[in-house]
Amino acid sequence: MKSVSNIADNIKPSGIRKFFDIVSEMPDAISLGVGEPDFDTPWHVVDEGIYSLERGRTYYTSNSGLMELREEICKWYNRKYSIQHDAANECIITVGGSEGIDLALRALLNPGDEVIIPEPSYVSYVPCVSLAGGVPVTIDLKNENQFKLTEAELAERITEKSKVLILSFPNNPTGAIMTKEDLEPIAKLAVEHDLYVISDEIYSELTYTKKPHCSIASLPGMLERTIIINGFSKAYAMTGWRLGYALAPEKIAKLMTKIHQFCIMCAPTTSQYAAIEALKNGDKDIVNMRKSYDERRKYLFSRLTDMGMPAFEPLGAFYIFPSIQKTGMTSDEYATLLLKTQKLAVVPGTAFGDCGEGFIRISYAYSIDQLREALDRIEKFNMSL
């Protein structure tokens, strides 16, 4: 029998799903491993989805998605971040943000092109680069720099083969953010070296500082070279609706749409109608959920600090990335033994890149009662070591 794809065969399974699958069959276990909001999708959004079904809106949409939804997305980004895109030619609706990342990479890369990926980062970037024929080039971000990408770190990794930089801020798994002042030197390098930037902004609305999220696309010279990836899963608690979008220069958006056309056809119609309602009337929902996440964030940071687990204070997303180095255990050993003895699932830092060794990721997209019980179990576990 002929061999299968070497690239696909060599890709490692997700380090997140490994622990999720184990805990799903373990009674009384608590999982802080999956980045999924514990909130229900706001009812007015659900109701709009139901209404679309009742009206018989169960047909295919255009490959790019409903024009009304694309128009609302462009209005929303202009209102929030003063970024303008043409809804007809520069916006595509995708099946979650993950599909948008895959489409962008396949539209941009030729075999051997290098993609710079600051890590720790979302688990799909490296595999998607490889599947698109590119070469992943990682940068180890540092705890002492609050896990931000610095100008010097980026400059050191740029070569003649560099084509794309992936930015993921607010960051999964660290909770790090990058301000306008942080992004300006990065943007300057991108322009100087003619790099495309894929800016994964799925957690843009979950920023816990006085200043709102800044998109690198808003900086001089960046709109024409930036592909923004975003979606509805995190901000609107719509994970199961599987809806995301990409905003990109027209030429790139058309290439992404072409690939999407053959692989997916279009995103779910019901989800698209629900998303229109979310964009029009969902600002208060975001504020309420963000307030709750902020309270949980502060609780986790304080509690972990008190029990002697040093952690960078996250300022975005809904994750914290504490160090377990003083235990002398690897991240995988710590997470495995914690699950076995305390029935508590967290994610080893190495799931997000080799530089995540010595850390674990804890999601606080769970109720405060669950978080209290989970931290009690971690404290009990640490005292037993």
Coordinates of C-alpha atoms in Angstrom, one line a residue:
M1 CA 0.0 0.0 0.0
K2 CA 1.3 3.5 -0.9
S3 CA 2.4 5.8 1.9
V4 CA 0.3 8.6 3.3
S5 CA 1.3 12.3 3.5
N6 CA 4.5 12.7 5.4
I7 CA 3.6 16.2 6.5
A8 CA 0.2 15.1 8.0
D9 CA 1.7 12.0 9.5
N10 CA 4.4 13.9 11.3
I11 CA 2.1 16.6 12.8
K12 CA 1.7 16.1 16.6
P13 CA -1.8 15.8 18.0
S14 CA -3.1 18.8 20.0
G15 CA -1.7 18.9 23.5
I16 CA -5.0 20.5 24.6
R17 CA -7.3 17.8 23.3
K18 CA -5.1 15.1 24.9
F19 CA -6.1 16.1 28.4
F20 CA -9.7 17.1 27.4
D21 CA -10.3 13.6 26.1
I22 CA -9.0 12.0 29.3
V23 CA -11.0 14.2 31.6
S24 CA -14.2 13.7 29.6
E25 CA -14.3 10.1 30.9
M26 CA -13.3 10.9 34.5
P27 CA -16.2 11.4 37.0
D28 CA -15.9 14.4 39.3
A29 CA -13.0 15.8 37.3
I30 CA -12.7 19.6 36.8
S31 CA -11.2 20.8 33.5
L32 CA -9.6 24.2 33.2
G33 CA -8.1 23.1 29.9
V34 CA -10.4 24.2 27.1
G35 CA -10.7 27.8 26.1
E36 CA -14.5 27.9 25.9
P37 CA -16.7 30.5 27.7
D38 CA -18.9 29.1 30.4
F39 CA -21.6 31.6 29.4
D40 CA -24.5 30.7 27.2
T41 CA -24.8 32.5 23.9
P42 CA -26.9 35.6 24.6
W43 CA -30.6 34.8 24.1
H44 CA -31.3 37.6 21.6
V45 CA -28.5 36.1 19.4
V46 CA -29.9 32.6 19.8
D47 CA -33.4 33.9 19.1
E48 CA -32.2 35.4 15.8
G49 CA -30.7 32.1 14.8
I50 CA -34.0 30.3 15.6
Y51 CA -36.0 33.0 13.7
S52 CA -33.8 32.5 10.6
L53 CA -34.7 28.8 10.7
E54 CA -38.4 29.6 11.1
R55 CA -38.2 31.8 8.1
G56 CA -36.7 29.0 6.0
R57 CA -33.3 30.6 5.7
T58 CA -31.5 27.3 5.3
Y59 CA -29.9 27.8 1.9
Y60 CA -26.3 28.4 0.9
T61 CA -25.0 31.9 1.2
S62 CA -22.4 33.3 -1.2
N63 CA -18.9 31.9 -0.7
S64 CA -17.8 35.1 1.1
G65 CA -20.8 35.1 3.4
L66 CA -24.0 37.2 3.7
M67 CA -23.3 40.7 2.5
E68 CA -25.3 42.1 5.5
L69 CA -22.9 40.3 7.9
R70 CA -19.8 41.5 6.0
E71 CA -21.1 45.0 6.1
E72 CA -21.7 44.8 9.9
I73 CA -18.3 43.4 10.5
C74 CA -16.6 46.2 8.6
K75 CA -18.8 48.8 10.4
W76 CA -17.8 47.2 13.7
Y77 CA -14.1 47.2 13.0
N78 CA -14.3 50.8 11.9
R79 CA -16.2 51.8 15.0
K80 CA -14.0 49.9 17.4
Y81 CA -10.5 50.3 15.8
S82 CA -10.9 53.0 13.1
I83 CA -10.0 50.4 10.4
Q84 CA -11.8 50.5 7.1
H85 CA -12.4 47.6 4.7
D86 CA -14.6 47.1 1.7
A87 CA -17.3 44.6 2.7
A88 CA -17.7 43.4 -0.9
N89 CA -14.1 42.6 -1.6
E90 CA -12.0 42.5 1.6
C91 CA -14.1 40.4 4.0
I92 CA -14.8 36.7 4.1
I93 CA -16.9 34.7 6.5
T94 CA -15.2 31.5 7.7
V95 CA -15.9 28.4 9.8
G96 CA -14.4 29.8 12.9
G97 CA -11.2 31.8 13.1
S98 CA -9.2 28.6 12.7
E99 CA -10.3 28.3 9.1
G100 CA -9.3 31.9 8.5
I101 CA -5.8 31.2 9.6
D102 CA -5.5 28.2 7.4
L103 CA -6.9 30.1 4.4
A104 CA -4.6 33.0 4.9
L105 CA -1.5 30.8 5.0
R106 CA -2.5 28.8 2.0
A107 CA -3.2 32.0 0.0
L108 CA 0.1 33.6 0.9
L109 CA 2.7 30.8 1.0
N110 CA 4.8 29.1 -1.7
P111 CA 6.9 26.0 -0.7
G112 CA 9.9 27.1 1.5
D113 CA 8.5 30.5 2.5
E114 CA 9.3 31.2 6.2
V115 CA 6.6 32.1 8.7
I116 CA 7.7 33.7 11.9
I117 CA 5.7 32.6 14.9
P118 CA 6.2 34.0 18.4
E119 CA 5.7 31.3 21.0
P120 CA 4.0 30.3 23.3
S121 CA 1.1 30.5 20.9
Y122 CA -2.1 28.9 19.7
V123 CA -1.6 25.2 18.8
S124 CA -2.7 25.4 15.1
Y125 CA -0.1 27.9 13.7
V126 CA 2.8 25.6 13.3
P127 CA 0.8 22.7 11.8
C128 CA -1.1 25.0 9.4
V129 CA 2.2 26.5 8.2
S130 CA 3.6 23.1 7.5
L131 CA 0.4 21.9 5.8
A132 CA 0.6 25.0 3.5
G133 CA 4.2 24.1 2.5
G134 CA 5.8 26.9 4.6
V135 CA 8.6 26.7 7.1
P136 CA 7.8 27.6 10.7
V137 CA 10.4 29.9 12.4
T138 CA 9.6 30.3 16.1
I139 CA 10.6 33.0 18.5
D140 CA 10.7 32.1 22.2
L141 CA 9.0 34.9 24.1
K142 CA 10.1 35.6 27.6
N143 CA 8.3 35.8 30.9
E144 CA 10.5 38.8 31.9
N145 CA 9.2 40.7 28.9
Q146 CA 5.6 39.9 29.8
F147 CA 5.6 37.5 26.8
K148 CA 5.6 40.5 24.4
L149 CA 7.4 40.3 21.1
T150 CA 10.3 42.8 21.0
E151 CA 11.8 44.5 18.0
A152 CA 15.2 42.9 18.7
E153 CA 13.7 39.4 18.8
L154 CA 11.9 39.8 15.5
A155 CA 14.8 41.4 13.8
E156 CA 17.1 38.5 14.7
R157 CA 14.8 35.9 13.0
I158 CA 14.1 37.8 9.8
T159 CA 15.8 36.3 6.7
E160 CA 15.5 36.7 2.9
K161 CA 13.0 33.8 3.0
S162 CA 10.7 35.5 5.6
K163 CA 7.3 36.2 4.3
V164 CA 4.7 36.2 7.1
L165 CA 4.6 37.1 10.7
I166 CA 1.8 35.7 12.9
L167 CA 0.8 37.9 15.8
S168 CA -1.6 36.6 18.4
F169 CA -2.5 39.3 20.9
P170 CA -4.2 39.2 23.3
N171 CA -2.4 35.9 23.5
N172 CA -3.4 32.3 24.1
P173 CA -1.9 30.9 26.4
T174 CA -0.2 33.7 28.3
G175 CA -2.8 36.4 28.4
A176 CA -0.2 38.9 27.2
I177 CA -1.2 42.0 25.2
M178 CA 0.7 44.4 23.0
T179 CA -0.1 48.1 23.1
K180 CA 0.2 50.6 20.2
E181 CA 3.6 51.5 21.5
D182 CA 4.7 47.9 21.5
L183 CA 3.4 47.3 18.0
E184 CA 4.9 50.4 16.3
P185 CA 8.5 49.0 16.0
I186 CA 7.1 45.6 14.9
A187 CA 5.1 47.4 12.2
K188 CA 8.2 49.3 11.1
L189 CA 10.1 46.1 10.6
A190 CA 7.3 44.5 8.7
V191 CA 7.2 47.4 6.3
E192 CA 11.0 47.5 5.9
H193 CA 11.2 43.7 5.2
D194 CA 8.0 43.5 3.2
L195 CA 6.3 41.0 5.6
Y196 CA 2.7 40.1 5.6
V197 CA 1.2 40.0 9.0
I198 CA -1.6 37.6 10.1
S199 CA -3.1 39.2 13.2
D200 CA -5.2 36.8 15.2
E201 CA -7.5 39.1 17.2
I202 CA -10.0 36.5 18.4
Y203 CA -9.6 37.8 22.0
S204 CA -9.6 41.5 21.0
E205 CA -12.6 42.3 23.2
L206 CA -11.2 40.6 26.2
T207 CA -8.6 43.2 27.2
Y208 CA -8.5 44.3 30.8
T209 CA -6.7 47.7 30.6
K210 CA -8.0 51.2 30.3
K211 CA -6.9 51.3 26.7
P212 CA -8.7 49.1 24.3
H213 CA -7.0 46.5 22.0
C214 CA -4.9 48.0 19.3
S215 CA -4.8 46.2 15.9
I216 CA -1.5 46.4 14.0
A217 CA -3.6 47.0 10.9
S218 CA -4.3 50.5 12.2
L219 CA -0.7 51.6 12.1
P220 CA 0.9 53.3 9.1
G221 CA 1.7 51.1 6.2
M222 CA 0.1 48.0 7.7
L223 CA -3.5 47.9 6.3
E224 CA -2.2 46.7 2.9
R225 CA -0.1 43.9 4.4
T226 CA -2.3 42.7 7.3
I227 CA -4.8 39.9 7.4
I228 CA -7.0 40.2 10.4
I229 CA -8.5 37.0 11.8
N230 CA -11.4 37.3 14.3
G231 CA -14.7 35.6 15.1
F232 CA -17.6 35.2 17.5
S233 CA -16.5 32.3 19.7
K234 CA -14.9 34.1 22.5
A235 CA -16.4 37.6 22.7
Y236 CA -20.0 36.4 22.2
A237 CA -19.8 32.9 23.7
M238 CA -20.6 31.3 20.3
T239 CA -18.0 28.5 20.1
G240 CA -20.4 25.9 18.8
W241 CA -21.8 28.2 16.1
R242 CA -18.4 27.9 14.3
L243 CA -18.2 31.3 12.8
G244 CA -15.2 33.6 12.2
Y245 CA -14.1 36.1 9.6
A246 CA -11.0 37.5 7.9
L247 CA -10.4 41.1 6.8
A248 CA -7.7 41.3 4.2
P249 CA -6.4 43.3 1.1
E250 CA -8.6 42.6 -1.9
K251 CA -6.1 40.3 -3.8
I252 CA -5.5 38.1 -0.7
A253 CA -9.2 38.0 0.3
K254 CA -10.1 36.8 -3.2
L255 CA -7.5 34.0 -3.0
M256 CA -8.8 33.0 0.4
T257 CA -12.3 33.0 -1.0
K258 CA -11.3 30.8 -3.9
I259 CA -9.8 28.2 -1.5
H260 CA -12.8 28.4 0.8
Q261 CA -15.0 27.9 -2.2
F262 CA -13.6 24.5 -3.0
C263 CA -13.0 23.3 0.6
I264 CA -16.0 24.6 2.5
M265 CA -18.5 26.4 0.2
C266 CA -19.8 28.7 2.8
A267 CA -20.1 29.1 6.6
P268 CA -23.4 28.0 8.3
T269 CA -26.3 30.2 7.3
T270 CA -28.0 30.1 10.6
S271 CA -24.8 31.2 12.4
Q272 CA -24.4 34.1 10.0
Y273 CA -27.9 35.5 10.8
A274 CA -27.2 35.1 14.5
A275 CA -23.9 36.9 14.2
I276 CA -25.6 39.9 12.5
E277 CA -27.6 40.3 15.7
A278 CA -24.6 39.9 17.9
L279 CA -22.7 42.7 16.1
K280 CA -25.7 45.1 16.1
N281 CA -26.9 44.6 19.7
G282 CA -24.2 42.6 21.6
D283 CA -21.9 45.3 23.0
K284 CA -23.5 45.0 26.5
D285 CA -23.1 41.3 26.5
I286 CA -19.4 41.7 25.9
V287 CA -19.1 44.2 28.7
N288 CA -20.9 41.9 31.2
M289 CA -18.8 38.8 30.2
R290 CA -15.6 40.8 30.3
K291 CA -16.4 42.1 33.8
S292 CA -16.9 38.6 35.0
Y293 CA -13.6 37.4 33.4
D294 CA -11.8 40.3 34.9
E295 CA -12.9 39.3 38.4
R296 CA -11.8 35.7 37.8
R297 CA -8.5 36.9 36.4
K298 CA -7.8 38.9 39.5
Y299 CA -8.8 36.0 41.8
L300 CA -6.5 33.5 40.0
F301 CA -3.5 35.8 39.9
S302 CA -3.9 36.6 43.6
R303 CA -4.4 33.0 44.7
L304 CA -1.6 31.6 42.6
T305 CA 0.8 34.3 43.9
D306 CA -0.2 33.5 47.5
M307 CA 0.5 29.8 47.1
G308 CA 4.0 30.5 45.6
M309 CA 3.3 29.8 41.9
P310 CA 4.8 32.8 40.1
A311 CA 2.7 34.0 37.2
F312 CA 2.8 36.9 34.8
E313 CA -0.4 38.9 35.3
P314 CA -2.5 38.4 32.2
L315 CA -4.1 41.5 30.7
G316 CA -6.1 39.8 27.9
A317 CA -7.9 36.7 26.8
F318 CA -9.0 34.3 29.6
Y319 CA -5.8 32.3 30.5
I320 CA -3.1 32.5 33.1
F321 CA 0.3 30.9 32.6
P322 CA 1.9 30.1 36.0
S323 CA 5.4 28.6 36.4
I324 CA 5.8 25.1 37.9
Q325 CA 9.6 25.1 37.6
K326 CA 10.3 25.0 41.3
T327 CA 8.6 21.6 41.5
G328 CA 11.4 20.1 39.3
M329 CA 8.8 18.4 37.2
T330 CA 8.2 18.8 33.4
S331 CA 5.0 20.5 32.4
D332 CA 3.6 17.3 31.1
E333 CA 4.6 15.4 34.3
Y334 CA 2.9 18.0 36.5
A335 CA -0.3 18.1 34.4
T336 CA -0.5 14.4 34.2
L337 CA 0.0 13.8 38.0
L338 CA -2.3 16.6 38.9
L339 CA -5.1 15.0 36.8
K340 CA -4.4 11.6 38.2
T341 CA -4.3 12.5 41.9
Q342 CA -6.6 15.6 42.0
K343 CA -8.9 15.0 39.0
L344 CA -8.0 18.5 37.7
A345 CA -7.1 19.1 34.1
V346 CA -4.8 21.9 33.0
V347 CA -2.7 22.1 29.8
P348 CA 1.1 21.7 29.8
G349 CA 2.9 24.8 28.6
T350 CA 4.7 22.7 25.9
A351 CA 1.4 22.3 24.1
F352 CA 2.0 25.9 22.9
G353 CA 5.7 25.4 21.9
D354 CA 8.9 24.1 23.5
C355 CA 9.5 27.4 25.3
G356 CA 6.4 26.7 27.3
E357 CA 8.3 24.1 29.3
G358 CA 8.1 24.9 33.0
F359 CA 4.6 26.4 32.7
I360 CA 1.0 25.3 32.6
R361 CA -2.0 27.0 31.1
I362 CA -5.1 27.5 33.3
S363 CA -8.3 28.8 31.6
Y364 CA -10.6 31.0 33.7
A365 CA -13.5 30.7 31.4
Y366 CA -15.2 28.8 34.2
S367 CA -17.4 29.7 37.1
I368 CA -15.8 31.3 40.2
D369 CA -17.0 28.3 42.3
Q370 CA -15.2 25.9 39.9
L371 CA -12.1 28.0 40.1
R372 CA -12.0 28.1 43.9
E373 CA -12.3 24.3 44.0
A374 CA -9.7 23.9 41.3
L375 CA -7.2 26.2 43.1
D376 CA -7.8 24.3 46.4
R377 CA -6.9 21.1 44.5
I378 CA -3.7 22.7 43.1
E379 CA -2.7 23.9 46.5
K380 CA -3.3 20.5 48.0
F381 CA -1.3 18.9 45.2
N382 CA 1.6 21.3 45.5
M383 CA 1.8 20.7 49.3
S384 CA 2.0 16.9 48.6
L385 CA 5.1 17.2 46.4

